[in-house]
Amino acid sequence: MKECLLVGEMSETGRLVLLGAPLGNPADASTRLRDVLGTADVVAAEDTRRLIRLARDLDVTIPGRIVSYFEGNEERRTPELVDVLTAGHLVALVTDGGMPSVSDPGYRLVRAALDAGVPVTCAPGPSAVTTALALSGLPCDRFCFEGFLPRTPGARRARLRALAAEERTLVLFESPHRITAALTDLADAFGADRPAALCRELTKTYEEVLRRPLGDLARWAADGDPRGEITLVVAGAPATPPTRPDDDALRAAVAEREAAGQSRRDAVTEVATAFGLRRRDVYAVVHQVV
């Protein structure tokens, strides 16, 4: 079984290279991606037909063996590829677009290769996550990636309720046939006025970025027929101001810090910062005559 993946002269050290493939525009392919495709002993591809088309667009000849590596055969193929790696060969992993392992096959192979002592490296490339985030016009300093939401309505709504108070910008993937339901549930859970951006067909001919509140995007999707690969970027929840404790609690918080060795000045400053209060107000409470 393993020998069918590759038969040939071995190199001294096996290595796994993750290839960041273009999202749609072949011109985004890196020189390193081209070089690895042209030298790898085995190229594992999520879709071999798309890989062959990409190689043709890049005018790259792939001399190595091309094998499929997708969700349906990932568990079975991983040990076969690890055997090829430990035998000393160079294996490249490429998914349909963007980085392997990011909502795409790859994590299982990376983990198995590392466990087998095989070096793993990356030829970085485009990512739908960071591309959509940059185009969204929403804050990018802190964000979290949630991948695809659950497919069933109940599980999806439960997940969104858990995310409703998340203050970081959210990045989500969604399929065209579920986007209307997902946007409707997002508007219900987060509020119809929550700012968002729907990014469709990034870097491709019909690239489209709609920057609207969730309620408007839900209506747009319901009235139209969204197609292609979709990435959603949703603004985080507004920060909730800390609840002001009563005066006794403020005095206790300052006293606790003083007992730990802080000066009163530093203790008052720290407590004021923790509760979003003015320093002079906390100072007045601490020195208040009861």
Coordinates of C-alpha atoms in Angstrom, one line a residue:
M1 CA 0.0 0.0 0.0
K2 CA 2.7 2.5 1.0
E3 CA 4.9 1.7 -2.0
C4 CA 2.1 2.7 -4.4
L5 CA 2.5 6.3 -3.2
L6 CA 6.1 6.6 -4.2
V7 CA 8.9 4.3 -5.5
G8 CA 12.2 6.0 -6.2
E9 CA 15.5 7.2 -4.8
M10 CA 15.3 8.6 -1.3
S11 CA 16.8 11.9 0.0
E12 CA 18.6 12.1 3.3
T13 CA 15.9 13.8 5.3
G14 CA 12.1 13.7 4.7
R15 CA 10.2 17.0 5.0
L16 CA 6.6 18.2 4.9
V17 CA 5.9 21.6 3.3
L18 CA 2.6 23.3 3.6
L19 CA 1.8 25.3 0.5
G20 CA -0.4 28.4 0.7
A21 CA -2.2 28.3 -2.6
P22 CA -3.9 31.3 -4.3
L23 CA -7.5 31.9 -3.3
G24 CA -8.4 32.4 -6.9
N25 CA -5.9 34.6 -8.8
P26 CA -2.9 32.5 -9.9
A27 CA -0.8 35.7 -9.9
D28 CA -0.8 35.5 -6.1
A29 CA 1.3 32.3 -6.1
S30 CA 4.7 32.7 -4.5
T31 CA 7.9 31.8 -6.2
R32 CA 8.5 29.3 -3.4
L33 CA 5.2 27.6 -4.0
R34 CA 6.3 27.1 -7.7
D35 CA 9.7 25.8 -6.6
V36 CA 8.2 23.3 -4.1
L37 CA 5.7 22.0 -6.7
G38 CA 8.5 21.5 -9.1
T39 CA 10.7 19.6 -6.7
A40 CA 8.4 17.6 -4.3
D41 CA 8.5 13.8 -4.5
V42 CA 4.8 13.7 -3.6
V43 CA 2.2 16.4 -3.8
A44 CA -0.9 15.7 -1.6
A45 CA -3.8 17.8 -2.9
E46 CA -7.3 18.4 -1.6
D47 CA -8.5 18.4 -5.2
T48 CA -6.0 16.9 -7.7
R49 CA -7.9 18.5 -10.7
R50 CA -7.6 22.0 -9.2
L51 CA -3.9 21.4 -8.5
I52 CA -3.3 20.3 -12.1
R53 CA -5.2 23.4 -13.3
L54 CA -3.1 25.6 -11.0
A55 CA 0.1 24.1 -12.2
R56 CA -0.9 24.7 -15.8
D57 CA -1.8 28.4 -15.0
L58 CA 1.6 28.8 -13.3
D59 CA 3.4 27.0 -16.2
V60 CA 4.9 24.6 -13.6
T61 CA 5.6 20.9 -14.2
I62 CA 5.0 18.6 -11.2
P63 CA 7.5 15.7 -11.6
G64 CA 6.4 14.0 -8.3
R65 CA 3.5 11.7 -7.6
I66 CA 0.2 13.5 -7.1
V67 CA -2.2 12.0 -4.6
S68 CA -5.5 13.1 -3.2
Y69 CA -5.8 14.3 0.4
F70 CA -9.2 15.4 1.5
E71 CA -11.7 15.1 4.3
G72 CA -13.0 11.7 3.1
N73 CA -9.6 10.0 2.9
E74 CA -7.5 12.1 5.4
E75 CA -7.6 9.5 8.2
R76 CA -6.5 6.7 5.9
R77 CA -3.9 8.6 3.8
T78 CA -2.1 10.3 6.7
P79 CA -0.1 7.2 7.8
E80 CA 0.8 6.4 4.2
L81 CA 2.2 9.9 3.8
V82 CA 4.0 9.7 7.1
D83 CA 5.7 6.5 5.8
V84 CA 6.8 8.4 2.7
L85 CA 8.2 11.2 4.9
T86 CA 10.0 9.0 7.3
A87 CA 11.5 7.2 4.3
G88 CA 13.3 10.4 3.5
H89 CA 11.1 12.1 0.8
L90 CA 9.8 15.6 0.3
V91 CA 6.0 15.8 0.6
A92 CA 4.1 19.0 -0.3
L93 CA 0.5 19.5 0.9
V94 CA -1.8 21.9 -1.0
T95 CA -5.5 22.7 -0.5
D96 CA -7.9 24.3 -2.8
G97 CA -7.1 27.8 -1.7
G98 CA -5.3 29.4 1.2
M99 CA -3.4 27.6 3.9
P100 CA -3.7 24.0 4.7
S101 CA -5.1 23.2 8.2
V102 CA -7.2 26.4 8.3
S103 CA -10.6 24.9 7.9
D104 CA -9.0 22.6 5.4
P105 CA -7.2 19.2 5.6
G106 CA -3.8 19.4 7.0
Y107 CA -3.8 19.4 10.8
R108 CA -3.9 15.6 11.1
L109 CA -0.9 15.2 8.8
V110 CA 1.1 18.0 10.5
R111 CA 0.5 16.4 13.9
A112 CA 1.4 13.0 12.7
A113 CA 4.6 14.2 10.9
L114 CA 5.7 16.1 14.0
D115 CA 5.1 13.0 16.2
A116 CA 7.2 11.0 13.8
G117 CA 10.1 13.5 14.1
V118 CA 9.7 14.8 10.5
P119 CA 10.5 18.5 10.0
V120 CA 7.5 20.6 8.9
T121 CA 7.8 23.9 7.2
C122 CA 5.5 26.3 5.3
A123 CA 5.6 28.2 2.0
P124 CA 3.2 31.0 3.2
G125 CA 0.5 32.3 0.9
P126 CA -2.9 33.9 0.8
S127 CA -5.5 33.4 3.5
A128 CA -9.2 34.1 3.2
V129 CA -9.2 34.9 6.9
T130 CA -6.7 37.8 6.9
T131 CA -7.7 39.0 3.4
A132 CA -11.4 39.4 4.4
L133 CA -10.4 41.0 7.7
A134 CA -8.2 43.5 6.0
L135 CA -10.9 44.4 3.5
S136 CA -13.7 44.6 6.0
G137 CA -13.0 48.0 7.4
L138 CA -13.6 46.6 10.9
P139 CA -11.0 46.6 13.7
C140 CA -8.2 44.1 13.0
D141 CA -6.1 44.5 16.1
R142 CA -7.9 41.6 17.9
F143 CA -9.9 39.0 16.2
C144 CA -10.9 35.3 16.4
F145 CA -11.6 32.8 13.7
E146 CA -14.6 30.5 14.1
G147 CA -14.4 28.6 10.8
F148 CA -17.8 27.2 9.7
L149 CA -20.8 27.5 11.9
P150 CA -22.7 24.3 12.8
R151 CA -25.0 23.2 10.0
T152 CA -28.1 22.5 12.0
P153 CA -30.2 25.5 13.1
G154 CA -30.3 24.6 16.8
A155 CA -26.6 24.0 17.1
R156 CA -25.8 27.2 15.1
R157 CA -28.0 29.4 17.2
A158 CA -26.6 28.0 20.4
R159 CA -23.1 28.7 19.1
L160 CA -24.0 32.2 18.2
R161 CA -25.5 32.9 21.6
A162 CA -22.2 31.8 23.1
L163 CA -20.4 34.3 20.8
A164 CA -22.7 37.2 21.2
A165 CA -20.7 38.9 23.9
E166 CA -17.3 38.3 22.2
E167 CA -15.6 41.7 21.9
R168 CA -13.1 40.7 19.3
T169 CA -13.9 40.9 15.6
L170 CA -15.2 37.5 14.3
V171 CA -14.2 35.8 11.1
L172 CA -16.5 33.1 9.8
F173 CA -16.8 30.9 6.7
E174 CA -20.2 30.0 5.3
S175 CA -21.5 28.2 2.2
P176 CA -23.8 29.9 -0.2
H177 CA -26.8 27.7 0.5
R178 CA -26.7 28.4 4.2
I179 CA -25.7 32.0 4.2
T180 CA -29.2 33.4 4.4
A181 CA -30.0 31.3 7.5
A182 CA -26.7 32.1 9.0
L183 CA -27.0 35.8 8.6
T184 CA -30.6 35.7 9.9
D185 CA -29.4 33.9 13.0
L186 CA -26.4 36.3 13.4
A187 CA -28.8 39.3 13.3
D188 CA -31.0 37.7 15.9
A189 CA -28.1 36.8 18.2
F190 CA -25.9 39.8 17.8
G191 CA -28.5 42.5 16.9
A192 CA -29.5 43.6 13.4
D193 CA -27.3 46.8 13.7
R194 CA -24.0 45.0 14.4
P195 CA -21.6 46.1 11.6
A196 CA -20.3 43.3 9.3
A197 CA -18.8 42.6 6.0
L198 CA -19.6 39.8 3.6
C199 CA -16.7 39.0 1.3
R200 CA -17.4 36.8 -1.7
E201 CA -15.1 35.3 -4.3
L202 CA -12.0 37.0 -2.9
T203 CA -9.3 37.8 -5.5
K204 CA -11.5 36.3 -8.3
T205 CA -13.1 38.0 -11.2
Y206 CA -16.4 38.6 -9.4
E207 CA -14.9 39.6 -6.1
E208 CA -17.5 41.5 -3.9
V209 CA -17.3 43.0 -0.5
L210 CA -20.6 44.2 1.1
R211 CA -20.1 46.3 4.3
R212 CA -23.5 46.6 6.0
P213 CA -25.2 45.8 9.3
L214 CA -26.1 42.2 9.8
G215 CA -29.9 42.9 9.3
D216 CA -29.2 44.5 5.9
L217 CA -26.9 41.6 4.9
A218 CA -29.6 39.0 5.9
R219 CA -32.2 40.8 3.7
W220 CA -29.7 41.1 0.8
A221 CA -29.0 37.4 1.0
A222 CA -32.7 36.5 1.2
D223 CA -33.5 38.6 -1.8
G224 CA -30.6 37.4 -4.0
D225 CA -28.8 34.3 -4.8
P226 CA -25.3 34.5 -3.3
R227 CA -22.8 32.2 -4.9
G228 CA -19.1 31.4 -4.5
E229 CA -16.9 31.2 -1.5
I230 CA -18.0 33.4 1.3
T231 CA -16.1 34.8 4.3
L232 CA -18.0 36.9 6.9
V233 CA -16.4 39.4 9.2
V234 CA -18.5 40.6 12.1
A235 CA -17.7 43.4 14.5
G236 CA -17.2 42.4 18.1
A237 CA -19.6 43.2 20.8
P238 CA -19.3 46.7 22.4
A239 CA -17.1 46.6 25.5
T240 CA -19.2 46.4 28.7
P241 CA -18.1 49.0 31.3
P242 CA -17.1 47.5 34.6
T243 CA -19.8 47.6 37.2
R244 CA -19.0 50.2 39.9
P245 CA -18.7 48.5 43.3
D246 CA -20.1 50.2 46.3
D247 CA -17.9 52.5 48.5
D248 CA -17.2 49.7 51.1
A249 CA -15.9 47.4 48.3
L250 CA -13.7 50.1 46.9
R251 CA -12.2 50.8 50.3
A252 CA -11.6 47.0 50.8
A253 CA -10.0 46.7 47.3
V254 CA -7.5 49.5 48.2
A255 CA -6.9 48.1 51.6
E256 CA -6.1 44.7 50.2
R257 CA -3.5 46.1 47.8
E258 CA -2.0 48.2 50.6
A259 CA -1.7 45.1 52.8
A260 CA 0.1 43.4 49.9
G261 CA 2.8 46.1 50.0
Q262 CA 1.5 48.8 47.5
S263 CA 1.6 52.4 48.4
R264 CA -1.8 54.0 48.8
R265 CA -1.2 56.1 45.7
D266 CA -0.5 53.0 43.6
A267 CA -3.4 51.0 45.2
V268 CA -5.9 53.8 44.4
T269 CA -4.6 54.1 40.9
E270 CA -4.9 50.4 40.2
V271 CA -8.4 50.1 41.7
A272 CA -9.6 53.2 39.6
T273 CA -8.2 51.6 36.5
A274 CA -9.8 48.2 37.2
F275 CA -13.3 49.7 37.6
G276 CA -13.0 52.5 35.0
L277 CA -13.2 55.2 37.6
R278 CA -11.4 58.5 38.0
R279 CA -8.6 58.2 40.5
R280 CA -9.7 61.3 42.4
D281 CA -13.1 59.7 43.0
V282 CA -11.6 56.5 44.4
Y283 CA -9.3 58.6 46.6
A284 CA -12.2 60.6 47.9
V285 CA -14.1 57.4 48.9
V286 CA -11.0 56.0 50.6
H287 CA -10.6 59.1 52.7
Q288 CA -14.3 59.6 53.3
V289 CA -15.1 60.0 56.9
V290 CA -17.7 57.3 57.8

